[in-house]
Amino acid sequence: MGIETKERGGRELESGAQVISGQLGKTIQRLRKAYNFSLSDLAEQSGVAKSIISQIERNETNPTLATIWRLSQALDISIERVLSSGEEEPFIDKTTRADTPILVSEDGKLRLAIVGWIKTVEWLQWYEVSAEPGGELDSEGHQRGSIESLSVTSGEFEVEVGDIVQRAKAGETLRYRCDRRHVVRCVGNEPGTALMVCILKAAVME
């Protein structure tokens, strides 16, 4: 009786591992691509051989728990999320107003609320901008190929990049290279608000 139970339990565990592995491969690949990691990058970060990661993503192997743990650490996600996470999994994350970091320009007249996700900060950032008339944000260039988008929700802003200056009012959007010095100003006599999105790994615009 005990042996039969053990054998049945073993078969159930093996079946369960195959189901998990089928979902795991998709999850690992999705997370790897979200981080813009190549197979070699993930192998270096996790200490798991590139060939093993490739087999996991193609569902050609059932990885050990230790391997899954190393991959989850490299991808900065809990092992529970790796094992349970599927593409259809609902996801809601909340940050309160008190927990939202605020950056202030040197002149003290322009504020950036960091509403972007910390996990995407290396390649995608977004902010809520609020500025007093005349408020100015003077920024050095980000990495080559970076693009910024400023969607004005109230008031009027202008963006200066090199010798080019463009203005936008509520309902209008300015997109511009931010891999060089760029200045965002609130112009006119009214305060202004906007949504700013910065893509740090955008395709290079020639």
PDB file of C-alpha atoms in Angstrom:
ATOM      1  CA  MET A   1       0.000   0.000   0.000  1.00  0.00           C
ATOM      2  CA  GLY A   2       2.773   2.388   0.956  1.00  0.00           C
ATOM      3  CA  ILE A   3       4.723   1.571  -2.183  1.00  0.00           C
ATOM      4  CA  GLU A   4       1.673   2.073  -4.374  1.00  0.00           C
ATOM      5  CA  THR A   5       1.044   5.458  -2.775  1.00  0.00           C
ATOM      6  CA  LYS A   6       4.646   6.456  -3.288  1.00  0.00           C
ATOM      7  CA  GLU A   7       4.567   5.425  -6.927  1.00  0.00           C
ATOM      8  CA  ARG A   8       1.293   7.234  -7.513  1.00  0.00           C
ATOM      9  CA  GLY A   9       2.644  10.339  -5.756  1.00  0.00           C
ATOM     10  CA  GLY A  10       5.763  10.201  -7.893  1.00  0.00           C
ATOM     11  CA  ARG A  11       3.712  10.056 -11.074  1.00  0.00           C
ATOM     12  CA  GLU A  12       1.599  12.998  -9.889  1.00  0.00           C
ATOM     13  CA  LEU A  13       4.696  15.053  -9.092  1.00  0.00           C
ATOM     14  CA  GLU A  14       6.212  14.248 -12.478  1.00  0.00           C
ATOM     15  CA  SER A  15       3.008  15.260 -14.231  1.00  0.00           C
ATOM     16  CA  GLY A  16       2.843  18.446 -12.189  1.00  0.00           C
ATOM     17  CA  ALA A  17       6.456  19.261 -13.031  1.00  0.00           C
ATOM     18  CA  GLN A  18       5.708  18.938 -16.725  1.00  0.00           C
ATOM     19  CA  VAL A  19       2.720  21.281 -16.437  1.00  0.00           C
ATOM     20  CA  ILE A  20       4.803  23.805 -14.492  1.00  0.00           C
ATOM     21  CA  SER A  21       7.642  23.480 -16.980  1.00  0.00           C
ATOM     22  CA  GLY A  22       5.338  24.198 -19.903  1.00  0.00           C
ATOM     23  CA  GLN A  23       4.238  27.443 -18.260  1.00  0.00           C
ATOM     24  CA  LEU A  24       7.684  28.158 -16.838  1.00  0.00           C
ATOM     25  CA  GLY A  25       9.348  28.286 -20.246  1.00  0.00           C
ATOM     26  CA  LYS A  26       6.935  30.975 -21.447  1.00  0.00           C
ATOM     27  CA  THR A  27       7.302  32.922 -18.204  1.00  0.00           C
ATOM     28  CA  ILE A  28      11.125  32.861 -18.243  1.00  0.00           C
ATOM     29  CA  GLN A  29      11.223  33.922 -21.878  1.00  0.00           C
ATOM     30  CA  ARG A  30       8.685  36.716 -21.318  1.00  0.00           C
ATOM     31  CA  LEU A  31      10.603  38.099 -18.324  1.00  0.00           C
ATOM     32  CA  ARG A  32      13.956  37.786 -20.089  1.00  0.00           C
ATOM     33  CA  LYS A  33      12.687  39.782 -23.061  1.00  0.00           C
ATOM     34  CA  ALA A  34      11.063  42.355 -20.773  1.00  0.00           C
ATOM     35  CA  TYR A  35      14.508  42.974 -19.239  1.00  0.00           C
ATOM     36  CA  ASN A  36      16.031  43.032 -22.743  1.00  0.00           C
ATOM     37  CA  PHE A  37      18.331  40.172 -21.723  1.00  0.00           C
ATOM     38  CA  SER A  38      19.862  37.863 -24.302  1.00  0.00           C
ATOM     39  CA  LEU A  39      20.261  34.201 -23.368  1.00  0.00           C
ATOM     40  CA  SER A  40      23.925  34.959 -22.664  1.00  0.00           C
ATOM     41  CA  ASP A  41      22.997  37.901 -20.406  1.00  0.00           C
ATOM     42  CA  LEU A  42      20.629  35.769 -18.343  1.00  0.00           C
ATOM     43  CA  ALA A  43      23.163  32.960 -18.165  1.00  0.00           C
ATOM     44  CA  GLU A  44      25.767  35.384 -16.819  1.00  0.00           C
ATOM     45  CA  GLN A  45      23.355  36.914 -14.300  1.00  0.00           C
ATOM     46  CA  SER A  46      21.975  33.600 -13.031  1.00  0.00           C
ATOM     47  CA  GLY A  47      24.883  31.188 -13.324  1.00  0.00           C
ATOM     48  CA  VAL A  48      22.631  28.826 -15.289  1.00  0.00           C
ATOM     49  CA  ALA A  49      24.110  27.573 -18.559  1.00  0.00           C
ATOM     50  CA  LYS A  50      22.828  29.246 -21.698  1.00  0.00           C
ATOM     51  CA  SER A  51      21.947  25.873 -23.217  1.00  0.00           C
ATOM     52  CA  ILE A  52      19.839  24.966 -20.156  1.00  0.00           C
ATOM     53  CA  ILE A  53      17.941  28.273 -20.283  1.00  0.00           C
ATOM     54  CA  SER A  54      17.263  27.716 -23.975  1.00  0.00           C
ATOM     55  CA  GLN A  55      15.937  24.215 -23.241  1.00  0.00           C
ATOM     56  CA  ILE A  56      13.717  25.557 -20.441  1.00  0.00           C
ATOM     57  CA  GLU A  57      12.247  28.219 -22.718  1.00  0.00           C
ATOM     58  CA  ARG A  58      11.537  25.574 -25.390  1.00  0.00           C
ATOM     59  CA  ASN A  59      10.030  23.264 -22.720  1.00  0.00           C
ATOM     60  CA  GLU A  60      12.574  20.565 -23.504  1.00  0.00           C
ATOM     61  CA  THR A  61      13.614  19.973 -19.901  1.00  0.00           C
ATOM     62  CA  ASN A  62      12.192  19.955 -16.376  1.00  0.00           C
ATOM     63  CA  PRO A  63      14.576  22.192 -14.380  1.00  0.00           C
ATOM     64  CA  THR A  64      15.479  21.590 -10.775  1.00  0.00           C
ATOM     65  CA  LEU A  65      14.150  23.861  -8.057  1.00  0.00           C
ATOM     66  CA  ALA A  66      17.684  25.238  -7.587  1.00  0.00           C
ATOM     67  CA  THR A  67      17.818  26.243 -11.256  1.00  0.00           C
ATOM     68  CA  ILE A  68      14.422  27.942 -11.064  1.00  0.00           C
ATOM     69  CA  TRP A  69      15.546  29.796  -7.942  1.00  0.00           C
ATOM     70  CA  ARG A  70      18.706  31.111  -9.660  1.00  0.00           C
ATOM     71  CA  LEU A  71      16.690  32.315 -12.639  1.00  0.00           C
ATOM     72  CA  SER A  72      14.119  33.997 -10.408  1.00  0.00           C
ATOM     73  CA  GLN A  73      16.896  35.850  -8.550  1.00  0.00           C
ATOM     74  CA  ALA A  74      18.432  37.054 -11.814  1.00  0.00           C
ATOM     75  CA  LEU A  75      15.032  38.259 -13.032  1.00  0.00           C
ATOM     76  CA  ASP A  76      14.237  39.941  -9.691  1.00  0.00           C
ATOM     77  CA  ILE A  77      11.005  38.047  -9.132  1.00  0.00           C
ATOM     78  CA  SER A  78       9.931  35.638  -6.398  1.00  0.00           C
ATOM     79  CA  ILE A  79      10.132  31.942  -7.162  1.00  0.00           C
ATOM     80  CA  GLU A  80       6.413  31.684  -6.344  1.00  0.00           C
ATOM     81  CA  ARG A  81       5.629  34.233  -9.063  1.00  0.00           C
ATOM     82  CA  VAL A  82       7.831  32.389 -11.551  1.00  0.00           C
ATOM     83  CA  LEU A  83       6.063  29.117 -10.898  1.00  0.00           C
ATOM     84  CA  SER A  84       2.567  30.554 -10.845  1.00  0.00           C
ATOM     85  CA  SER A  85       2.868  33.419 -13.300  1.00  0.00           C
ATOM     86  CA  GLY A  86       1.232  32.999 -16.678  1.00  0.00           C
ATOM     87  CA  GLU A  87       0.540  35.488 -19.424  1.00  0.00           C
ATOM     88  CA  GLU A  88      -3.103  35.616 -18.387  1.00  0.00           C
ATOM     89  CA  GLU A  89      -2.376  36.234 -14.688  1.00  0.00           C
ATOM     90  CA  PRO A  90      -4.083  39.388 -13.375  1.00  0.00           C
ATOM     91  CA  PHE A  91      -1.640  41.959 -12.014  1.00  0.00           C
ATOM     92  CA  ILE A  92      -2.407  45.073  -9.995  1.00  0.00           C
ATOM     93  CA  ASP A  93       0.249  47.051  -8.126  1.00  0.00           C
ATOM     94  CA  LYS A  94      -0.620  50.168  -6.142  1.00  0.00           C
ATOM     95  CA  THR A  95       1.580  53.054  -5.006  1.00  0.00           C
ATOM     96  CA  THR A  96       0.040  55.612  -2.668  1.00  0.00           C
ATOM     97  CA  ARG A  97       0.519  59.353  -3.062  1.00  0.00           C
ATOM     98  CA  ALA A  98       2.681  59.384   0.075  1.00  0.00           C
ATOM     99  CA  ASP A  99       4.973  56.711  -1.422  1.00  0.00           C
ATOM    100  CA  THR A 100       5.399  58.470  -4.783  1.00  0.00           C
ATOM    101  CA  PRO A 101       8.899  60.027  -5.056  1.00  0.00           C
ATOM    102  CA  ILE A 102       9.074  63.696  -6.095  1.00  0.00           C
ATOM    103  CA  LEU A 103      11.947  65.392  -7.935  1.00  0.00           C
ATOM    104  CA  VAL A 104      12.233  69.190  -7.923  1.00  0.00           C
ATOM    105  CA  SER A 105      14.011  71.305 -10.541  1.00  0.00           C
ATOM    106  CA  GLU A 106      16.879  73.584  -9.541  1.00  0.00           C
ATOM    107  CA  ASP A 107      14.657  76.660  -9.729  1.00  0.00           C
ATOM    108  CA  GLY A 108      12.101  74.991  -7.443  1.00  0.00           C
ATOM    109  CA  LYS A 109       9.260  75.724  -9.863  1.00  0.00           C
ATOM    110  CA  LEU A 110       8.907  72.351 -11.573  1.00  0.00           C
ATOM    111  CA  ARG A 111       8.150  69.022  -9.909  1.00  0.00           C
ATOM    112  CA  LEU A 112       8.320  65.503 -11.284  1.00  0.00           C
ATOM    113  CA  ALA A 113       6.294  62.806  -9.555  1.00  0.00           C
ATOM    114  CA  ILE A 114       7.878  59.446 -10.401  1.00  0.00           C
ATOM    115  CA  VAL A 115       4.864  57.338 -11.321  1.00  0.00           C
ATOM    116  CA  GLY A 116       6.821  54.780 -13.347  1.00  0.00           C
ATOM    117  CA  TRP A 117       7.610  51.277 -12.135  1.00  0.00           C
ATOM    118  CA  ILE A 118      11.008  50.868 -10.480  1.00  0.00           C
ATOM    119  CA  LYS A 119      11.550  47.585 -12.359  1.00  0.00           C
ATOM    120  CA  THR A 120      11.510  49.423 -15.712  1.00  0.00           C
ATOM    121  CA  VAL A 121      13.599  52.415 -14.692  1.00  0.00           C
ATOM    122  CA  GLU A 122      16.617  51.354 -16.776  1.00  0.00           C
ATOM    123  CA  TRP A 123      14.668  51.474 -20.037  1.00  0.00           C
ATOM    124  CA  LEU A 124      11.287  53.126 -19.434  1.00  0.00           C
ATOM    125  CA  GLN A 125      10.462  55.995 -17.071  1.00  0.00           C
ATOM    126  CA  TRP A 126       7.364  58.131 -16.731  1.00  0.00           C
ATOM    127  CA  TYR A 127       6.492  61.131 -14.621  1.00  0.00           C
ATOM    128  CA  GLU A 128       3.678  63.517 -13.784  1.00  0.00           C
ATOM    129  CA  VAL A 129       4.939  67.060 -14.341  1.00  0.00           C
ATOM    130  CA  SER A 130       3.564  70.073 -12.493  1.00  0.00           C
ATOM    131  CA  ALA A 131       5.107  73.492 -12.949  1.00  0.00           C
ATOM    132  CA  GLU A 132       4.668  77.104 -12.023  1.00  0.00           C
ATOM    133  CA  PRO A 133       4.915  79.713 -14.798  1.00  0.00           C
ATOM    134  CA  GLY A 134       8.548  79.977 -15.824  1.00  0.00           C
ATOM    135  CA  GLY A 135       9.491  76.648 -14.231  1.00  0.00           C
ATOM    136  CA  GLU A 136      12.360  75.021 -16.106  1.00  0.00           C
ATOM    137  CA  LEU A 137      13.933  71.551 -16.161  1.00  0.00           C
ATOM    138  CA  ASP A 138      17.400  71.571 -17.752  1.00  0.00           C
ATOM    139  CA  SER A 139      18.618  68.011 -18.334  1.00  0.00           C
ATOM    140  CA  GLU A 140      21.833  66.510 -19.647  1.00  0.00           C
ATOM    141  CA  GLY A 141      21.559  63.911 -22.405  1.00  0.00           C
ATOM    142  CA  HIS A 142      20.558  60.336 -21.611  1.00  0.00           C
ATOM    143  CA  GLN A 143      22.009  57.316 -23.400  1.00  0.00           C
ATOM    144  CA  ARG A 144      22.171  57.360 -27.197  1.00  0.00           C
ATOM    145  CA  GLY A 145      18.869  56.730 -28.924  1.00  0.00           C
ATOM    146  CA  SER A 146      16.706  57.831 -25.996  1.00  0.00           C
ATOM    147  CA  ILE A 147      13.356  59.440 -26.774  1.00  0.00           C
ATOM    148  CA  GLU A 148      11.181  61.562 -24.509  1.00  0.00           C
ATOM    149  CA  SER A 149       7.477  62.333 -24.896  1.00  0.00           C
ATOM    150  CA  LEU A 150       5.753  65.259 -23.173  1.00  0.00           C
ATOM    151  CA  SER A 151       1.931  65.212 -23.274  1.00  0.00           C
ATOM    152  CA  VAL A 152       0.511  68.488 -21.950  1.00  0.00           C
ATOM    153  CA  THR A 153      -2.668  68.221 -19.871  1.00  0.00           C
ATOM    154  CA  SER A 154      -2.958  71.878 -18.815  1.00  0.00           C
ATOM    155  CA  GLY A 155      -1.135  75.139 -19.432  1.00  0.00           C
ATOM    156  CA  GLU A 156       1.606  75.443 -22.043  1.00  0.00           C
ATOM    157  CA  PHE A 157       5.139  74.060 -22.270  1.00  0.00           C
ATOM    158  CA  GLU A 158       8.048  74.460 -24.609  1.00  0.00           C
ATOM    159  CA  VAL A 159      10.907  72.050 -25.268  1.00  0.00           C
ATOM    160  CA  GLU A 160      14.351  73.122 -26.432  1.00  0.00           C
ATOM    161  CA  VAL A 161      16.706  70.596 -28.030  1.00  0.00           C
ATOM    162  CA  GLY A 162      19.792  72.060 -29.661  1.00  0.00           C
ATOM    163  CA  ASP A 163      18.666  74.997 -31.802  1.00  0.00           C
ATOM    164  CA  ILE A 164      15.057  73.789 -32.049  1.00  0.00           C
ATOM    165  CA  VAL A 165      12.263  75.070 -29.790  1.00  0.00           C
ATOM    166  CA  GLN A 166       8.668  73.818 -29.983  1.00  0.00           C
ATOM    167  CA  ARG A 167       5.603  74.652 -27.880  1.00  0.00           C
ATOM    168  CA  ALA A 168       2.588  72.540 -26.932  1.00  0.00           C
ATOM    169  CA  LYS A 169      -0.730  73.318 -25.237  1.00  0.00           C
ATOM    170  CA  ALA A 170      -3.218  71.071 -23.432  1.00  0.00           C
ATOM    171  CA  GLY A 171      -4.051  68.056 -25.577  1.00  0.00           C
ATOM    172  CA  GLU A 172      -0.801  68.282 -27.561  1.00  0.00           C
ATOM    173  CA  THR A 173       2.331  66.121 -27.350  1.00  0.00           C
ATOM    174  CA  LEU A 174       5.988  66.824 -28.083  1.00  0.00           C
ATOM    175  CA  ARG A 175       8.386  63.947 -28.805  1.00  0.00           C
ATOM    176  CA  TYR A 176      12.098  64.619 -28.988  1.00  0.00           C
ATOM    177  CA  ARG A 177      15.551  63.160 -28.678  1.00  0.00           C
ATOM    178  CA  CYS A 178      16.744  63.338 -25.113  1.00  0.00           C
ATOM    179  CA  ASP A 179      20.196  61.854 -25.692  1.00  0.00           C
ATOM    180  CA  ARG A 180      21.537  65.407 -25.710  1.00  0.00           C
ATOM    181  CA  ARG A 181      20.922  68.443 -23.520  1.00  0.00           C
ATOM    182  CA  HIS A 182      17.220  69.300 -23.490  1.00  0.00           C
ATOM    183  CA  VAL A 183      15.164  71.876 -21.611  1.00  0.00           C
ATOM    184  CA  VAL A 184      11.479  71.707 -20.669  1.00  0.00           C
ATOM    185  CA  ARG A 185       9.820  75.007 -19.680  1.00  0.00           C
ATOM    186  CA  CYS A 186       6.374  76.015 -18.479  1.00  0.00           C
ATOM    187  CA  VAL A 187       5.537  79.120 -20.509  1.00  0.00           C
ATOM    188  CA  GLY A 188       2.728  81.622 -20.287  1.00  0.00           C
ATOM    189  CA  ASN A 189       1.054  83.000 -17.159  1.00  0.00           C
ATOM    190  CA  GLU A 190      -0.651  79.816 -15.943  1.00  0.00           C
ATOM    191  CA  PRO A 191       0.686  76.752 -14.108  1.00  0.00           C
ATOM    192  CA  GLY A 192       1.060  73.671 -16.286  1.00  0.00           C
ATOM    193  CA  THR A 193       0.797  69.914 -15.956  1.00  0.00           C
ATOM    194  CA  ALA A 194       1.969  67.155 -18.273  1.00  0.00           C
ATOM    195  CA  LEU A 195       2.801  63.482 -18.525  1.00  0.00           C
ATOM    196  CA  MET A 196       6.434  62.785 -19.409  1.00  0.00           C
ATOM    197  CA  VAL A 197       7.593  59.403 -20.705  1.00  0.00           C
ATOM    198  CA  CYS A 198      11.251  58.607 -21.357  1.00  0.00           C
ATOM    199  CA  ILE A 199      12.244  55.565 -23.412  1.00  0.00           C
ATOM    200  CA  LEU A 200      15.924  54.981 -22.714  1.00  0.00           C
ATOM    201  CA  LYS A 201      16.446  52.206 -25.243  1.00  0.00           C
ATOM    202  CA  ALA A 202      14.463  53.490 -28.200  1.00  0.00           C
ATOM    203  CA  ALA A 203      15.688  53.016 -31.734  1.00  0.00           C
ATOM    204  CA  VAL A 204      18.202  55.687 -32.715  1.00  0.00           C
ATOM    205  CA  MET A 205      16.604  58.458 -34.754  1.00  0.00           C
ATOM    206  CA  GLU A 206      18.868  59.713 -37.523  1.00  0.00           C
TER     207      GLU A 206
END
